[in-house]
Amino acid sequence: MSRAMQCQSCLPWGSWAQLPRSLAGSRGTRGVSVCAAAVPGELGSVPPCPQGSLSLVDIPSQLGCAGYQGDSQESSAQPSSSRHAQSQLRSVAISGAIKKHQKSLSAWFSHQPNEERQFGPSFSLDAVHVDPVIRESSLEEILKPSPDLTIQNQLQQPCRKVISLQNLFDVDACGRQVKNVVLYGTVGTGKSTLIKKMVVDWCHGRLPRFQLVIPFSCEDLSHSHAHVSLRRLITKKYQHLRDVVPVLEASNLKVLFILNGLERLNLDFRLAGTELCCDPNEPVPPSAIVVNLLRKYLLPEASIIVTTRPSAARRIPGKYVGRYAEICGFSDTNLQKLYFQMRLSQPGCSGEESQDRRSAEQENLVEMLSRNLERHNQITAACFLPSYCWLVCTTLHFLYFTRTVPPSQTLSGIYTSFLRLNFSGEVLDSSDPTHISMMKYVAKTVGKLAYEGVMSRKTCFSEEDLRQCFEVKMKTESELNLLEVFRSDVFRFFLSPCVQPGKEHTFVFTIPAMQEYLAALYVVLGEKKTLAQRVGKELSEVLGKVSEDVAVVVNIISKVLPLRFLPVLFNLLKIFPRYFSRVGGKDKDAIAHTMAEELFKEEDYYNDDVLDQINSSILGVEGPMRHPDEVPDDEVFELFPIFMGGILSRRNRAILEQLGCSIKNLAAFEIAKAMQKTVIRKGRRGLPPSELMDYLFFLHEFQNERFTAEAVRSLRAVNLSSVKMTPLKCSVLASVMSTTCHEVEELNLTSCNLDSSSLRTLFPVLLRCKALHLQLNSLGSDACKEIRDLLLHDKCVVSSLRLANNPVGEQGARYLAEALAGNRSLRQLSLLHTTLGDPGAEAIAQHLAQNQHLQELNLGYNSLTDTAALRVVEVAKRHETLDKVHLYFNDISEDGKRALDSLRMDRDGVRALVFLTAGTDVSDYWSHILNVVQRNLPFWDRERVRQHLALLLQDLESSRSQTANPWRKAKFLRVESEVKKMLGKLQDGSL
């Protein structure tokens, strides 16, 4: 693998705009305190950088002497010892200043953005970094007309020379030394992260070509309108360099200037637009400093690297550029695998779990992701962009390693923050007078395409679809220019060629969920309007402004002239804006109606829940691949309404405001108010388990506590059976249910993959549930310990607890027995098929006498012998409230059966359900016992069930032969036929 592919960093990071204001300073500039992260190596933990730029690398000890050699020659009149002493002092001063500069830069660039700490463990660039592929390019490549929106043009990758970051300043093909490098790439390819890694490498001595590195943010420079000299600009940003700057021009110091984000500056290389300046002390506009640095008129020996988007790379005349290089992302699948392996294998990735379990789950994730990449699925095309690799890892961390979900951790929050990391409020084209933000333009255009796709249930778009979305309404030169910039800089970030067989001539959204996010943003921003609504809004705004001016004039005239009809006309004029404001409120009702209709689509009722769908889209679906000729399943867009709710949360609205997509508080309030009439009303209906999980997830994403509380209060029964309750889903359920304190009539968590940690997460919810179904969850003794604490809690209201088909075991039975002794709420306890054995039943019997409230106990199918069964029944006979004990499908002999058959409810106060017979009559509970067998047969040992059914059949036949009552014989024959039917189906495998 080439050095360009060596392991370093490609994670997105915060806006450079924050940089200049964050480093400490005392020269009248604003400062923001920065909590610097510890830096690997000898630099250690350092305070925040001085004001705003960055630099790199250890200076050789001889640097100072070499830098001042010329000055020493000019001072030849001085004694040689004096000259040598001054040279040494200057050398020490410069070397010390640059080392301080390195520490400050290292501290700043080692500091990860908020999103890194918020959505997963924070990693240093040295720990997680893979260099993207960099290919040498040319001005001709950049100046080529933008390709049409065709698959062929998107897939064409010219074969160009791959070059590493360290070799960007090597001599060119003609042997000339390269001084100026333009490094360009589309949004999301990792330009800023690559520069960040370059700075960190210099700070740690891994870029020895340069002795001093001075980075600048072009975004920061674009906000500065005052004239400033280069010397003042550097010292203003980097105070540690105040002793170095005065001698930059005179010394032989190898300096590198980094200009990040050149597209934010409007540069004019004409002499009439930007005058020549070679004096570092002369105040000129910041843009003039950049132009003269690139002209090599100012500090001609300095090296310069510029990062920019493709549309702005052509702003620099080719004669001032020594090398063009394009960042091509992770065009090699091996780079993608390497990134995922490094990122997902970090020690802090899986939280507080045991090391063995954590490592196994991490390895499994990496393996599944690698297999999906090898299939060349759509995710392979998506992860061509390093930023999408970050999104994939962040989403997997959210799905697998989230143990609690604070308000800041939502899926819509991840996507919103992902867009902020990549767009950070940038305007699409700084030279355009509208200064429309890039994200606003995307919401209006790509959002429209996404919404139309959701409404028509399609994910693949033809070239004609794209033209209809982007080109049909283009009317002005400015609009066409914006489209050209979008196509060259942003298009591939959102849309990529489809890789499915038979659909090669279509485009899909790079990440499927991004289509639903942008469609939701398009609707919530109010872009989905009819022509009448758009015209009416514009007209009402115009009339509203005019009416204010007219009011003043009419009031003055009416006092002088008897023109009483003027105020009447004026009031009529004001009617339209008022009327439209009322009609405009219906837009909010329409948004709420759309949200409710999409959230509760009946055709989506029996799909997997949305979190499982996201997991499958990333890790793929195990099993044979679909044949190209096979009819595909209908597209599902269940994330669309959930994203609509998530975008309306206060935190996401604040981030979108930074991106130029404003959603007012009043609009969000009115939409939430309208949702109470639609969403909550429809949510009261009985929903299938997966759909109910989606509804709960929607409430979590919405982050509106009042709304969620009202919605949850309407849910008296919560059925999530067969939903795979991951730690994230358990946290979502606990978070949503915690908005109220009402009692839940029933919580069904049957077959939900629960464990002891799940029960700990759900503990506050379980306390408030009257009927609790926990069957088929592999709950062992550790989980029973949690259940014991639950039942002994003074606020526990659980009256019915079903633990059937769980490996409770003897130790688990002891924990449950302790719980029975102190619990006051439990009335029914089912321990059917929980591997208790005689010791477990004995533990239950020992503590049963201390319980005063239990009414029904099920110990069926637990391999109990006569001794344990009779022991339980003896205790039950003395119990005040216990009147029913289930003991069927246990290893009870004929003698034990006769002893249990002799029990009478009126005499002994307890009924034991053992067989289908009761003496010479059929048991009243025969149908209940057979129903229990039929429901649980998929989870029981079929051979053992067959043996028990054969014994039941023999018992029925024996009891029938002992009675002469024809009515009873008929009942026996009916039950026998049911048992024989079940045995026949069991042998045929149809049951």
Short mmCIF file of N, CA and C in Angstrom, two decimals, residues 193-265:
data_model
loop_
_atom_site.label_atom_id
_atom_site.label_comp_id
_atom_site.label_asym_id
_atom_site.label_seq_id
_atom_site.Cartn_x
_atom_site.Cartn_y
_atom_site.Cartn_z
N THR A 193 -9.83 17.51 7.28
CA THR A 193 -9.23 16.50 8.16
C THR A 193 -7.80 16.18 7.73
N LEU A 194 -7.58 16.15 6.42
CA LEU A 194 -6.23 15.88 5.92
C LEU A 194 -5.27 17.00 6.32
N ILE A 195 -5.72 18.24 6.22
CA ILE A 195 -4.88 19.36 6.65
C ILE A 195 -4.65 19.30 8.15
N LYS A 196 -5.67 18.94 8.87
CA LYS A 196 -5.54 18.81 10.31
C LYS A 196 -4.47 17.77 10.67
N LYS A 197 -4.50 16.63 9.97
CA LYS A 197 -3.50 15.60 10.22
C LYS A 197 -2.12 16.09 9.81
N MET A 198 -2.04 16.87 8.76
CA MET A 198 -0.76 17.42 8.31
C MET A 198 -0.16 18.31 9.40
N VAL A 199 -1.00 19.12 10.02
CA VAL A 199 -0.53 19.99 11.09
C VAL A 199 -0.04 19.17 12.27
N VAL A 200 -0.81 18.16 12.67
CA VAL A 200 -0.43 17.33 13.81
C VAL A 200 0.88 16.59 13.51
N ASP A 201 1.02 16.11 12.30
CA ASP A 201 2.28 15.44 11.93
C ASP A 201 3.47 16.38 12.07
N TRP A 202 3.30 17.63 11.63
CA TRP A 202 4.41 18.58 11.77
C TRP A 202 4.72 18.83 13.24
N CYS A 203 3.69 18.94 14.05
CA CYS A 203 3.92 19.18 15.49
C CYS A 203 4.69 18.03 16.13
N HIS A 204 4.52 16.83 15.61
CA HIS A 204 5.18 15.67 16.20
C HIS A 204 6.45 15.28 15.44
N GLY A 205 6.91 16.16 14.55
CA GLY A 205 8.18 15.92 13.88
C GLY A 205 8.12 14.99 12.70
N ARG A 206 6.92 14.75 12.17
CA ARG A 206 6.78 13.82 11.05
C ARG A 206 6.67 14.53 9.70
N LEU A 207 6.96 15.83 9.66
CA LEU A 207 6.97 16.57 8.40
C LEU A 207 8.20 17.47 8.40
N PRO A 208 9.40 16.88 8.30
CA PRO A 208 10.64 17.64 8.50
C PRO A 208 10.96 18.60 7.36
N ARG A 209 10.23 18.54 6.26
CA ARG A 209 10.52 19.43 5.14
C ARG A 209 10.39 20.90 5.55
N PHE A 210 9.47 21.20 6.48
CA PHE A 210 9.20 22.58 6.88
C PHE A 210 9.58 22.80 8.33
N GLN A 211 10.17 23.97 8.58
CA GLN A 211 10.57 24.33 9.93
C GLN A 211 9.52 25.17 10.64
N LEU A 212 8.60 25.74 9.87
CA LEU A 212 7.53 26.54 10.45
C LEU A 212 6.29 26.42 9.57
N VAL A 213 5.18 26.16 10.18
CA VAL A 213 3.91 26.06 9.47
C VAL A 213 2.94 27.06 10.06
N ILE A 214 2.29 27.83 9.19
CA ILE A 214 1.36 28.87 9.63
C ILE A 214 0.04 28.68 8.89
N PRO A 215 -0.95 28.05 9.52
CA PRO A 215 -2.24 27.86 8.86
C PRO A 215 -3.17 29.06 9.07
N PHE A 216 -4.00 29.31 8.07
CA PHE A 216 -5.02 30.34 8.17
C PHE A 216 -6.35 29.78 7.69
N SER A 217 -7.41 30.22 8.30
CA SER A 217 -8.76 29.89 7.86
C SER A 217 -9.25 30.99 6.93
N CYS A 218 -9.56 30.63 5.70
CA CYS A 218 -10.06 31.63 4.76
C CYS A 218 -11.44 32.13 5.17
N GLU A 219 -12.18 31.33 5.89
CA GLU A 219 -13.47 31.80 6.40
C GLU A 219 -13.25 32.95 7.38
N ASP A 220 -12.26 32.80 8.24
CA ASP A 220 -11.95 33.86 9.19
C ASP A 220 -11.46 35.11 8.45
N LEU A 221 -10.61 34.92 7.47
CA LEU A 221 -10.10 36.06 6.71
C LEU A 221 -11.21 36.78 5.96
N SER A 222 -12.23 36.04 5.51
CA SER A 222 -13.32 36.66 4.76
C SER A 222 -14.17 37.58 5.63
N HIS A 223 -14.15 37.36 6.94
CA HIS A 223 -14.94 38.20 7.84
C HIS A 223 -14.18 39.45 8.29
N SER A 224 -12.91 39.51 7.95
CA SER A 224 -12.09 40.66 8.35
C SER A 224 -12.04 41.68 7.21
N HIS A 225 -12.54 42.89 7.46
CA HIS A 225 -12.58 43.92 6.42
C HIS A 225 -11.53 45.02 6.65
N ALA A 226 -10.92 45.03 7.82
CA ALA A 226 -9.91 46.06 8.10
C ALA A 226 -8.59 45.70 7.43
N HIS A 227 -7.83 46.72 7.06
CA HIS A 227 -6.51 46.50 6.48
C HIS A 227 -5.56 46.03 7.59
N VAL A 228 -4.70 45.10 7.23
CA VAL A 228 -3.78 44.55 8.21
C VAL A 228 -2.54 44.08 7.45
N SER A 229 -1.39 44.17 8.11
CA SER A 229 -0.15 43.68 7.50
C SER A 229 -0.01 42.19 7.78
N LEU A 230 0.80 41.52 6.96
CA LEU A 230 1.03 40.09 7.17
C LEU A 230 1.66 39.84 8.53
N ARG A 231 2.59 40.72 8.91
CA ARG A 231 3.24 40.56 10.21
C ARG A 231 2.22 40.66 11.33
N ARG A 232 1.34 41.64 11.26
CA ARG A 232 0.33 41.82 12.30
C ARG A 232 -0.69 40.67 12.28
N LEU A 233 -1.01 40.19 11.08
CA LEU A 233 -1.98 39.10 10.97
C LEU A 233 -1.45 37.84 11.65
N ILE A 234 -0.16 37.54 11.44
CA ILE A 234 0.41 36.34 12.05
C ILE A 234 0.48 36.47 13.56
N THR A 235 0.99 37.58 14.04
CA THR A 235 1.13 37.75 15.50
C THR A 235 -0.22 37.87 16.19
N LYS A 236 -1.21 38.36 15.45
CA LYS A 236 -2.55 38.44 16.02
C LYS A 236 -3.13 37.05 16.25
N LYS A 237 -2.83 36.14 15.35
CA LYS A 237 -3.34 34.78 15.48
C LYS A 237 -2.42 33.91 16.33
N TYR A 238 -1.11 34.16 16.23
CA TYR A 238 -0.14 33.31 16.92
C TYR A 238 0.85 34.18 17.69
N GLN A 239 0.56 34.43 18.91
CA GLN A 239 1.41 35.34 19.70
C GLN A 239 2.80 34.77 19.94
N HIS A 240 2.89 33.43 19.94
CA HIS A 240 4.21 32.83 20.20
C HIS A 240 5.21 33.17 19.10
N LEU A 241 4.73 33.59 17.95
CA LEU A 241 5.62 33.85 16.82
C LEU A 241 6.02 35.32 16.70
N ARG A 242 5.73 36.13 17.71
CA ARG A 242 6.04 37.56 17.60
C ARG A 242 7.54 37.83 17.47
N ASP A 243 8.38 36.91 17.98
CA ASP A 243 9.83 37.09 17.83
C ASP A 243 10.35 36.48 16.53
N VAL A 244 9.53 35.65 15.88
CA VAL A 244 9.96 34.98 14.65
C VAL A 244 9.57 35.79 13.42
N VAL A 245 8.39 36.40 13.47
CA VAL A 245 7.85 37.09 12.29
C VAL A 245 8.78 38.19 11.75
N PRO A 246 9.38 38.99 12.59
CA PRO A 246 10.22 40.08 12.03
C PRO A 246 11.35 39.60 11.13
N VAL A 247 11.78 38.35 11.27
CA VAL A 247 12.93 37.88 10.48
C VAL A 247 12.53 36.83 9.46
N LEU A 248 11.23 36.67 9.21
CA LEU A 248 10.78 35.65 8.25
C LEU A 248 11.42 35.85 6.88
N GLU A 249 11.46 37.12 6.43
CA GLU A 249 11.95 37.39 5.09
C GLU A 249 13.46 37.30 5.01
N ALA A 250 14.13 37.67 6.10
CA ALA A 250 15.60 37.72 6.07
C ALA A 250 16.23 36.36 6.32
N SER A 251 15.52 35.47 7.01
CA SER A 251 16.11 34.19 7.39
C SER A 251 15.91 33.16 6.29
N ASN A 252 16.55 32.01 6.50
CA ASN A 252 16.39 30.89 5.57
C ASN A 252 15.37 29.88 6.08
N LEU A 253 14.47 30.34 6.93
CA LEU A 253 13.47 29.47 7.54
C LEU A 253 12.55 28.90 6.46
N LYS A 254 12.36 27.60 6.48
CA LYS A 254 11.45 26.95 5.52
C LYS A 254 10.04 27.03 6.07
N VAL A 255 9.24 27.91 5.46
CA VAL A 255 7.91 28.22 5.98
C VAL A 255 6.84 27.65 5.06
N LEU A 256 5.79 27.12 5.66
CA LEU A 256 4.63 26.65 4.91
C LEU A 256 3.40 27.40 5.40
N PHE A 257 2.70 28.06 4.48
CA PHE A 257 1.42 28.67 4.79
C PHE A 257 0.31 27.72 4.33
N ILE A 258 -0.66 27.52 5.20
CA ILE A 258 -1.82 26.69 4.85
C ILE A 258 -3.04 27.61 4.78
N LEU A 259 -3.71 27.61 3.66
CA LEU A 259 -4.91 28.42 3.45
C LEU A 259 -6.07 27.46 3.24
N ASN A 260 -6.85 27.27 4.27
CA ASN A 260 -7.92 26.28 4.22
C ASN A 260 -9.24 26.92 3.81
N GLY A 261 -9.91 26.35 2.81
CA GLY A 261 -11.22 26.83 2.39
C GLY A 261 -11.16 28.08 1.54
N LEU A 262 -10.39 28.04 0.46
CA LEU A 262 -10.22 29.23 -0.37
C LEU A 262 -11.53 29.68 -1.01
N GLU A 263 -12.51 28.78 -1.14
CA GLU A 263 -13.77 29.15 -1.78
C GLU A 263 -14.53 30.24 -1.01
N ARG A 264 -14.13 30.48 0.22
CA ARG A 264 -14.82 31.51 1.02
C ARG A 264 -14.29 32.91 0.74
N LEU A 265 -13.19 33.02 -0.02
CA LEU A 265 -12.62 34.32 -0.34
C LEU A 265 -12.87 34.66 -1.80
#
